[in-house]
PDB file of C-alpha atoms in Angstrom:
ATOM      1  CA  UNK A 219     -12.025 -24.503  -0.930  1.00 27.00           C
ATOM      2  CA  UNK A 220     -12.627 -27.747  -2.841  1.00 29.00           C
ATOM      3  CA  UNK A 221     -15.908 -29.535  -2.292  1.00 29.00           C
ATOM      4  CA  UNK A 222     -15.421 -33.127  -1.245  1.00 30.00           C
ATOM      5  CA  UNK A 223     -17.464 -35.747  -3.081  1.00 34.00           C
ATOM      6  CA  UNK A 224     -18.501 -37.127   0.312  1.00 34.00           C
ATOM      7  CA  UNK A 225     -20.453 -34.024   1.305  1.00 37.00           C
ATOM      8  CA  UNK A 226     -24.238 -34.163   1.074  1.00 39.00           C
ATOM      9  CA  UNK A 227     -24.275 -31.125  -1.208  1.00 40.00           C
ATOM     10  CA  UNK A 228     -21.471 -32.347  -3.478  1.00 43.00           C
ATOM     11  CA  UNK A 229     -22.078 -32.517  -7.243  1.00 41.00           C
ATOM     12  CA  UNK A 230     -24.068 -35.613  -8.069  1.00 39.00           C
ATOM     13  CA  UNK A 231     -25.160 -36.151  -4.469  1.00 43.00           C
ATOM     14  CA  UNK A 232     -28.461 -37.983  -4.163  1.00 46.00           C
ATOM     15  CA  UNK A 233     -29.543 -35.199  -1.798  1.00 38.00           C
ATOM     16  CA  UNK A 234     -30.011 -33.084  -4.895  1.00 61.00           C
ATOM     17  CA  UNK A 235     -32.819 -35.410  -5.925  1.00 83.00           C
ATOM     18  CA  UNK A 236     -31.011 -36.382  -9.137  1.00 87.00           C
ATOM     19  CA  UNK A 237     -29.083 -39.531 -10.010  1.00 89.00           C
ATOM     20  CA  UNK A 238     -26.643 -37.425 -12.057  1.00 89.00           C
ATOM     21  CA  UNK A 239     -25.753 -33.769 -12.446  1.00 84.00           C
ATOM     22  CA  UNK A 240     -23.189 -32.231 -14.797  1.00 85.00           C
ATOM     23  CA  UNK A 241     -19.757 -31.424 -13.357  1.00 73.00           C
ATOM     24  CA  UNK A 242     -19.823 -28.159 -11.457  1.00 56.00           C
ATOM     25  CA  UNK A 243     -23.577 -27.977 -10.952  1.00 58.00           C
ATOM     26  CA  UNK A 244     -24.826 -27.705  -7.372  1.00 52.00           C
ATOM     27  CA  UNK A 245     -28.167 -26.758  -5.837  1.00 48.00           C
ATOM     28  CA  UNK A 246     -26.412 -23.967  -3.967  1.00 45.00           C
ATOM     29  CA  UNK A 247     -23.836 -21.946  -5.846  1.00 41.00           C
ATOM     30  CA  UNK A 248     -20.327 -23.021  -4.895  1.00 36.00           C
ATOM     31  CA  UNK A 249     -16.904 -22.511  -6.406  1.00 37.00           C
ATOM     32  CA  UNK A 250     -15.430 -25.893  -7.319  1.00 34.00           C
ATOM     33  CA  UNK A 251     -11.672 -26.527  -7.160  1.00 34.00           C
ATOM     34  CA  UNK A 252     -11.137 -28.934  -8.807  1.00 35.00           C
ATOM     35  CA  UNK A 253     -14.200 -30.204 -10.676  1.00 34.00           C
ATOM     36  CA  UNK A 254     -15.116 -33.736  -9.603  1.00 36.00           C
ATOM     37  CA  UNK A 255     -17.178 -35.987 -11.872  1.00 40.00           C
ATOM     38  CA  UNK A 256     -19.499 -38.143  -9.752  1.00 43.00           C
ATOM     39  CA  UNK A 257     -21.538 -40.941 -11.308  1.00 47.00           C
ATOM     40  CA  UNK A 258     -24.517 -42.781  -9.859  1.00 51.00           C
ATOM     41  CA  UNK A 259     -25.420 -46.070 -11.501  1.00 55.00           C
ATOM     42  CA  UNK A 260     -27.885 -48.858 -10.847  1.00 60.00           C
ATOM     43  CA  UNK A 261     -26.794 -51.869  -8.772  1.00 61.00           C
ATOM     44  CA  UNK A 262     -26.422 -53.946 -11.937  1.00 62.00           C
ATOM     45  CA  UNK A 263     -24.232 -51.329 -13.590  1.00 64.00           C
ATOM     46  CA  UNK A 264     -22.132 -50.927 -10.439  1.00 62.00           C
ATOM     47  CA  UNK A 265     -21.111 -54.555 -10.945  1.00 67.00           C
ATOM     48  CA  UNK A 266     -19.953 -53.866 -14.490  1.00 71.00           C
ATOM     49  CA  UNK A 267     -16.238 -53.154 -14.108  1.00 75.00           C
ATOM     50  CA  UNK A 268     -15.792 -52.228 -17.776  1.00 76.00           C
ATOM     51  CA  UNK A 269     -18.560 -49.606 -17.657  1.00 72.00           C
ATOM     52  CA  UNK A 270     -17.199 -48.190 -14.393  1.00 71.00           C
ATOM     53  CA  UNK A 271     -13.677 -48.128 -15.822  1.00 74.00           C
ATOM     54  CA  UNK A 272     -14.777 -46.443 -19.029  1.00 75.00           C
ATOM     55  CA  UNK A 273     -16.803 -43.731 -17.303  1.00 69.00           C
ATOM     56  CA  UNK A 274     -13.938 -43.134 -14.880  1.00 71.00           C
ATOM     57  CA  UNK A 275     -11.607 -42.647 -17.846  1.00 70.00           C
ATOM     58  CA  UNK A 276     -14.064 -40.193 -19.403  1.00 67.00           C
ATOM     59  CA  UNK A 277     -14.121 -38.302 -16.098  1.00 65.00           C
ATOM     60  CA  UNK A 278     -10.309 -38.255 -16.034  1.00 65.00           C
ATOM     61  CA  UNK A 279     -10.168 -36.840 -19.571  1.00 63.00           C
ATOM     62  CA  UNK A 280     -12.601 -34.138 -18.531  1.00 57.00           C
ATOM     63  CA  UNK A 281     -10.767 -33.260 -15.315  1.00 57.00           C
ATOM     64  CA  UNK A 282      -7.453 -32.959 -17.143  1.00 56.00           C
ATOM     65  CA  UNK A 283      -8.961 -30.675 -19.785  1.00 49.00           C
ATOM     66  CA  UNK A 284     -10.521 -28.185 -17.399  1.00 43.00           C
ATOM     67  CA  UNK A 285      -8.414 -25.236 -16.270  1.00 35.00           C
ATOM     68  CA  UNK A 286     -11.113 -22.860 -15.131  1.00 34.00           C
ATOM     69  CA  UNK A 287     -13.693 -22.524 -12.393  1.00 35.00           C
ATOM     70  CA  UNK A 288     -17.362 -21.877 -12.804  1.00 33.00           C
ATOM     71  CA  UNK A 289     -20.465 -21.467 -10.719  1.00 33.00           C
ATOM     72  CA  UNK A 290     -23.687 -22.985 -11.987  1.00 43.00           C
ATOM     73  CA  UNK A 291     -27.122 -24.016 -10.780  1.00 74.00           C
ATOM     74  CA  UNK A 292     -28.518 -27.544 -11.037  1.00 82.00           C
ATOM     75  CA  UNK A 293     -32.123 -26.453 -11.205  1.00 85.00           C
ATOM     76  CA  UNK A 294     -31.522 -23.987 -14.022  1.00 88.00           C
ATOM     77  CA  UNK A 295     -29.807 -26.656 -16.101  1.00 91.00           C
ATOM     78  CA  UNK A 296     -32.437 -29.338 -15.474  1.00 91.00           C
ATOM     79  CA  UNK A 297     -35.272 -26.920 -16.249  1.00 92.00           C
ATOM     80  CA  UNK A 298     -33.936 -26.595 -19.796  1.00 94.00           C
ATOM     81  CA  UNK A 299     -34.211 -30.339 -20.506  1.00 95.00           C
ATOM     82  CA  UNK A 300     -37.394 -32.164 -21.567  1.00 94.00           C
ATOM     83  CA  UNK A 301     -39.098 -33.075 -18.299  1.00 94.00           C
ATOM     84  CA  UNK A 302     -39.418 -36.796 -19.068  1.00 94.00           C
ATOM     85  CA  UNK A 303     -35.638 -37.262 -19.329  1.00 95.00           C
ATOM     86  CA  UNK A 304     -34.583 -35.263 -16.262  1.00 94.00           C
ATOM     87  CA  UNK A 305     -32.741 -37.885 -14.126  1.00 94.00           C
ATOM     88  CA  UNK A 306     -34.638 -37.467 -10.876  1.00 93.00           C
ATOM     89  CA  UNK A 307     -34.083 -40.316  -8.435  1.00 92.00           C
ATOM     90  CA  UNK A 308     -36.629 -43.138  -8.885  1.00 93.00           C
ATOM     91  CA  UNK A 309     -38.160 -41.543 -11.973  1.00 95.00           C
ATOM     92  CA  UNK A 310     -38.649 -42.428 -15.626  1.00 96.00           C
ATOM     93  CA  UNK A 311     -35.845 -39.955 -16.339  1.00 96.00           C
ATOM     94  CA  UNK A 312     -33.447 -41.995 -14.209  1.00 95.00           C
ATOM     95  CA  UNK A 313     -34.416 -45.173 -16.077  1.00 96.00           C
ATOM     96  CA  UNK A 314     -34.008 -43.316 -19.373  1.00 96.00           C
ATOM     97  CA  UNK A 315     -30.467 -42.296 -18.405  1.00 95.00           C
ATOM     98  CA  UNK A 316     -29.506 -45.869 -17.508  1.00 94.00           C
ATOM     99  CA  UNK A 317     -30.890 -47.100 -20.828  1.00 95.00           C
ATOM    100  CA  UNK A 318     -28.995 -44.406 -22.724  1.00 96.00           C
ATOM    101  CA  UNK A 319     -25.724 -45.289 -20.982  1.00 94.00           C
ATOM    102  CA  UNK A 320     -26.038 -48.816 -22.362  1.00 91.00           C
ATOM    103  CA  UNK A 321     -27.245 -47.647 -25.783  1.00 94.00           C
ATOM    104  CA  UNK A 322     -24.844 -44.781 -26.421  1.00 95.00           C
ATOM    105  CA  UNK A 323     -21.870 -46.471 -24.731  1.00 92.00           C
ATOM    106  CA  UNK A 324     -22.240 -50.131 -25.777  1.00 91.00           C
ATOM    107  CA  UNK A 325     -19.974 -52.374 -23.725  1.00 88.00           C
ATOM    108  CA  UNK A 326     -18.658 -54.198 -26.768  1.00 85.00           C
ATOM    109  CA  UNK A 327     -17.364 -50.875 -28.097  1.00 86.00           C
ATOM    110  CA  UNK A 328     -15.449 -50.246 -24.886  1.00 82.00           C
ATOM    111  CA  UNK A 329     -13.508 -53.441 -24.244  1.00 77.00           C
ATOM    112  CA  UNK A 330     -12.425 -56.623 -25.998  1.00 77.00           C
ATOM    113  CA  UNK A 331     -13.782 -58.469 -22.950  1.00 77.00           C
ATOM    114  CA  UNK A 332     -17.288 -57.995 -24.357  1.00 75.00           C
ATOM    115  CA  UNK A 333     -16.443 -58.863 -27.964  1.00 79.00           C
ATOM    116  CA  UNK A 334     -17.303 -62.462 -28.769  1.00 81.00           C
ATOM    117  CA  UNK A 335     -16.351 -62.492 -32.432  1.00 77.00           C
ATOM    118  CA  UNK A 336     -12.764 -61.275 -32.640  1.00 76.00           C
ATOM    119  CA  UNK A 337     -11.337 -64.312 -34.332  1.00 74.00           C
ATOM    120  CA  UNK A 338      -7.588 -63.793 -34.021  1.00 82.00           C
ATOM    121  CA  UNK A 339      -4.844 -61.566 -32.652  1.00 81.00           C
ATOM    122  CA  UNK A 340      -4.822 -59.396 -35.774  1.00 83.00           C
ATOM    123  CA  UNK A 341      -8.504 -58.566 -35.361  1.00 81.00           C
ATOM    124  CA  UNK A 342      -7.970 -57.835 -31.669  1.00 84.00           C
ATOM    125  CA  UNK A 343      -5.067 -55.524 -32.481  1.00 87.00           C
ATOM    126  CA  UNK A 344      -7.090 -53.599 -35.087  1.00 85.00           C
ATOM    127  CA  UNK A 345      -9.960 -53.278 -32.616  1.00 85.00           C
ATOM    128  CA  UNK A 346      -7.697 -52.004 -29.832  1.00 86.00           C
ATOM    129  CA  UNK A 347      -6.057 -49.496 -32.184  1.00 89.00           C
ATOM    130  CA  UNK A 348      -9.496 -48.138 -33.066  1.00 88.00           C
ATOM    131  CA  UNK A 349     -10.428 -47.763 -29.383  1.00 87.00           C
ATOM    132  CA  UNK A 350      -7.134 -46.066 -28.524  1.00 89.00           C
ATOM    133  CA  UNK A 351      -7.435 -43.632 -31.434  1.00 92.00           C
ATOM    134  CA  UNK A 352     -11.037 -42.817 -30.526  1.00 91.00           C
ATOM    135  CA  UNK A 353     -10.124 -42.158 -26.911  1.00 90.00           C
ATOM    136  CA  UNK A 354      -7.254 -39.917 -27.959  1.00 91.00           C
ATOM    137  CA  UNK A 355      -8.747 -37.804 -30.740  1.00 94.00           C
ATOM    138  CA  UNK A 356     -12.531 -37.975 -30.436  1.00 95.00           C
ATOM    139  CA  UNK A 357     -13.834 -38.900 -26.989  1.00 93.00           C
ATOM    140  CA  UNK A 358     -14.499 -36.155 -24.482  1.00 93.00           C
ATOM    141  CA  UNK A 359     -17.071 -34.856 -22.045  1.00 92.00           C
ATOM    142  CA  UNK A 360     -18.810 -31.513 -22.234  1.00 93.00           C
ATOM    143  CA  UNK A 361     -19.321 -29.140 -19.347  1.00 91.00           C
ATOM    144  CA  UNK A 362     -21.867 -26.521 -18.435  1.00 91.00           C
ATOM    145  CA  UNK A 363     -20.818 -22.876 -18.338  1.00 89.00           C
ATOM    146  CA  UNK A 364     -23.249 -20.891 -16.214  1.00 85.00           C
ATOM    147  CA  UNK A 365     -22.333 -17.519 -17.679  1.00 86.00           C
ATOM    148  CA  UNK A 366     -20.754 -17.580 -21.112  1.00 92.00           C
ATOM    149  CA  UNK A 367     -18.392 -14.620 -21.582  1.00 93.00           C
ATOM    150  CA  UNK A 368     -19.743 -13.512 -24.938  1.00 94.00           C
ATOM    151  CA  UNK A 369     -22.684 -13.868 -27.286  1.00 95.00           C
ATOM    152  CA  UNK A 370     -22.523 -17.000 -29.445  1.00 96.00           C
ATOM    153  CA  UNK A 371     -24.639 -19.111 -31.765  1.00 96.00           C
ATOM    154  CA  UNK A 372     -25.935 -22.521 -30.675  1.00 97.00           C
ATOM    155  CA  UNK A 373     -23.990 -25.061 -32.707  1.00 97.00           C
ATOM    156  CA  UNK A 374     -27.137 -27.115 -33.341  1.00 97.00           C
ATOM    157  CA  UNK A 375     -30.165 -24.857 -33.706  1.00 97.00           C
ATOM    158  CA  UNK A 376     -28.310 -21.636 -34.654  1.00 96.00           C
ATOM    159  CA  UNK A 377     -30.286 -19.781 -31.999  1.00 97.00           C
ATOM    160  CA  UNK A 378     -28.512 -17.048 -30.087  1.00 96.00           C
ATOM    161  CA  UNK A 379     -26.900 -17.699 -26.718  1.00 96.00           C
ATOM    162  CA  UNK A 380     -26.617 -14.319 -25.060  1.00 95.00           C
ATOM    163  CA  UNK A 381     -23.670 -13.218 -22.946  1.00 95.00           C
ATOM    164  CA  UNK A 382     -24.007 -14.599 -19.373  1.00 91.00           C
ATOM    165  CA  UNK A 383     -26.494 -17.250 -20.533  1.00 93.00           C
ATOM    166  CA  UNK A 384     -25.995 -20.920 -19.601  1.00 93.00           C
ATOM    167  CA  UNK A 385     -24.529 -23.161 -22.310  1.00 95.00           C
ATOM    168  CA  UNK A 386     -22.955 -26.571 -22.772  1.00 95.00           C
ATOM    169  CA  UNK A 387     -19.386 -26.412 -24.059  1.00 94.00           C
ATOM    170  CA  UNK A 388     -17.569 -29.183 -25.954  1.00 95.00           C
ATOM    171  CA  UNK A 389     -13.846 -28.500 -25.397  1.00 93.00           C
ATOM    172  CA  UNK A 390     -12.718 -30.442 -28.471  1.00 95.00           C
ATOM    173  CA  UNK A 391     -14.602 -27.934 -30.627  1.00 95.00           C
ATOM    174  CA  UNK A 392     -13.291 -24.935 -28.719  1.00 93.00           C
ATOM    175  CA  UNK A 393     -14.441 -22.866 -25.783  1.00 91.00           C
ATOM    176  CA  UNK A 394     -16.331 -20.477 -28.053  1.00 91.00           C
ATOM    177  CA  UNK A 395     -18.617 -23.224 -29.394  1.00 95.00           C
ATOM    178  CA  UNK A 396     -21.751 -23.743 -27.327  1.00 96.00           C
ATOM    179  CA  UNK A 397     -25.140 -25.436 -27.237  1.00 97.00           C
ATOM    180  CA  UNK A 398     -28.403 -24.879 -25.440  1.00 97.00           C
ATOM    181  CA  UNK A 399     -28.564 -27.686 -22.826  1.00 96.00           C
ATOM    182  CA  UNK A 400     -31.401 -29.415 -24.717  1.00 97.00           C
ATOM    183  CA  UNK A 401     -29.496 -29.092 -28.018  1.00 98.00           C
ATOM    184  CA  UNK A 402     -26.443 -31.100 -26.915  1.00 98.00           C
ATOM    185  CA  UNK A 403     -27.462 -34.144 -28.944  1.00 98.00           C
ATOM    186  CA  UNK A 404     -25.936 -36.764 -31.223  1.00 98.00           C
ATOM    187  CA  UNK A 405     -25.855 -35.633 -34.861  1.00 97.00           C
ATOM    188  CA  UNK A 406     -27.104 -39.067 -35.949  1.00 97.00           C
ATOM    189  CA  UNK A 407     -29.759 -40.199 -33.462  1.00 97.00           C
ATOM    190  CA  UNK A 408     -30.674 -36.721 -32.173  1.00 97.00           C
ATOM    191  CA  UNK A 409     -30.767 -38.043 -28.593  1.00 97.00           C
ATOM    192  CA  UNK A 410     -29.417 -35.979 -25.713  1.00 97.00           C
ATOM    193  CA  UNK A 411     -25.823 -37.063 -25.125  1.00 97.00           C
ATOM    194  CA  UNK A 412     -25.864 -39.044 -21.905  1.00 96.00           C
ATOM    195  CA  UNK A 413     -23.742 -37.520 -19.120  1.00 94.00           C
ATOM    196  CA  UNK A 414     -22.491 -34.990 -21.724  1.00 95.00           C
ATOM    197  CA  UNK A 415     -20.228 -37.714 -23.167  1.00 95.00           C
ATOM    198  CA  UNK A 416     -19.516 -37.164 -26.851  1.00 97.00           C
ATOM    199  CA  UNK A 417     -17.200 -38.004 -29.726  1.00 96.00           C
ATOM    200  CA  UNK A 418     -16.297 -35.393 -32.317  1.00 97.00           C
ATOM    201  CA  UNK A 419     -15.855 -35.799 -36.064  1.00 96.00           C
ATOM    202  CA  UNK A 420     -15.926 -33.188 -38.833  1.00 96.00           C
ATOM    203  CA  UNK A 421     -17.078 -30.445 -36.473  1.00 96.00           C
ATOM    204  CA  UNK A 422     -20.084 -32.466 -35.283  1.00 97.00           C
ATOM    205  CA  UNK A 423     -20.755 -34.351 -32.045  1.00 98.00           C
ATOM    206  CA  UNK A 424     -21.959 -37.942 -31.774  1.00 98.00           C
ATOM    207  CA  UNK A 425     -22.715 -40.546 -29.158  1.00 96.00           C
ATOM    208  CA  UNK A 426     -20.022 -43.230 -29.061  1.00 96.00           C
ATOM    209  CA  UNK A 427     -22.282 -45.772 -30.798  1.00 94.00           C
ATOM    210  CA  UNK A 428     -22.853 -43.625 -33.842  1.00 96.00           C
ATOM    211  CA  UNK A 429     -19.298 -42.305 -33.912  1.00 95.00           C
ATOM    212  CA  UNK A 430     -18.105 -45.916 -34.179  1.00 92.00           C
ATOM    213  CA  UNK A 431     -20.580 -46.559 -36.986  1.00 94.00           C
ATOM    214  CA  UNK A 432     -19.098 -43.684 -38.987  1.00 94.00           C
ATOM    215  CA  UNK A 433     -15.924 -45.763 -39.165  1.00 91.00           C
ATOM    216  CA  UNK A 434     -17.075 -49.368 -39.037  1.00 87.00           C
ATOM    217  CA  UNK A 435     -20.224 -51.334 -39.899  1.00 89.00           C
ATOM    218  CA  UNK A 436     -22.128 -52.916 -37.002  1.00 87.00           C
ATOM    219  CA  UNK A 437     -23.453 -56.460 -36.981  1.00 83.00           C
ATOM    220  CA  UNK A 438     -27.248 -56.434 -36.753  1.00 88.00           C
ATOM    221  CA  UNK A 439     -27.229 -59.725 -34.848  1.00 82.00           C
ATOM    222  CA  UNK A 440     -24.583 -59.281 -32.123  1.00 87.00           C
ATOM    223  CA  UNK A 441     -24.301 -55.454 -32.175  1.00 78.00           C
ATOM    224  CA  UNK A 442     -20.508 -55.567 -32.450  1.00 79.00           C
ATOM    225  CA  UNK A 443     -18.619 -53.351 -34.881  1.00 80.00           C
ATOM    226  CA  UNK A 444     -16.933 -55.269 -37.678  1.00 77.00           C
TER     227      UNK A 444
END
């Protein structure tokens, strides 16, 4: 049966000891129907309606794209990440995640409400068209497959992912394309993609910040794309 997000052992529950876990990962092994994306943010970020709205939209995109079930283990996934970025509650890893949410998903890239230098309606329209196109063709969220059905090559390091090994999958690049959990990084900054959120271009994955910069220059003073 489905696992309610209100249960103590639900994905993302603080009882896991983590401020975030990938969709489908639980300390105990459960079957999830459907997958629920649960986010835990700091008090300051909880007051940011644009950030909440954006991450909710990312979760919706993910939920709509998933048609399968999987059983995975939180501890196995976290053990494959560098220890200092594991998002344990009240840890440096939790602070790192919050910083990366703001860095990789800059608010001014997400909504005109945070853009101070759009001078006229034409500029606003061009900006909104860029956002809509990005959300439609590039933006997605990866998921963790506990037991991949066949042997594959890690898309980043070219190392071998054996059949039944755990891997991160980016649906926009196909279900047969996988990464080691620690290899699911932006092709530009090489940082782990926060909350598995990525944009795809030319068969590579990027954080939203650097995806935007592939298309538009960014002002060094205000950090807005031009």
